[in-house]
């Protein structure tokens, strides 16, 4: 069963609970009763780890793990894209670095580069 939500700019309403994010929402996908939210970060703003997991009650359950906790990156950037392939959830940045995400807890599981 999918989670019903209303999205408007930087606000997400789930089960009458309103979450107001620091930036506008770019994408919301529902996978296994978790809403994965990717925020749209303006170019002149330094804001990393811009992916959140929201449960069916409208509570933020996690914020994505910092890439630097898992991989030694010199220039970490905000995520730009959110993709689903079967049960796999991926996020990628401007440089095409793609990260496999565990949708249950926000941990980063692996990395590769897409072209």
XYZ file of N, CA, C and O in Angstrom, residues 22 25 39 42-43 46 49 57 62 72 104:
44
model
N 14.365 22.657 4.764
C 15.127 23.893 4.536
C 15.102 24.334 3.079
O 15.337 25.507 2.777
N 11.493 20.563 -2.341
C 11.559 19.127 -2.616
C 11.668 18.921 -4.129
O 10.854 19.444 -4.888
N 15.891 16.720 -1.654
C 15.730 18.169 -1.677
C 16.532 18.784 -2.809
O 17.615 18.308 -3.150
N 20.061 24.841 -4.110
C 20.589 25.854 -5.031
C 22.117 25.796 -5.112
O 22.792 25.395 -4.151
N 22.657 26.220 -6.250
C 24.110 26.146 -6.494
C 24.937 26.925 -5.487
O 26.054 26.553 -5.179
N 25.646 25.623 0.504
C 26.374 24.433 0.937
C 25.460 23.642 1.868
O 25.271 24.015 3.034
N 23.963 15.891 2.188
C 23.113 14.844 2.757
C 21.637 15.219 2.648
O 20.879 15.151 3.618
N 3.704 7.563 9.085
C 3.100 8.479 10.050
C 3.570 9.923 9.866
O 3.192 10.803 10.641
N 15.140 9.000 9.032
C 16.583 9.089 8.823
C 16.929 10.193 7.830
O 16.079 10.648 7.064
N 36.251 7.921 0.772
C 37.087 9.133 0.834
C 36.897 9.997 -0.411
O 37.547 9.780 -1.429
N 15.751 1.610 4.272
C 15.219 1.424 5.619
C 15.924 2.285 6.660
O 15.353 2.584 7.705
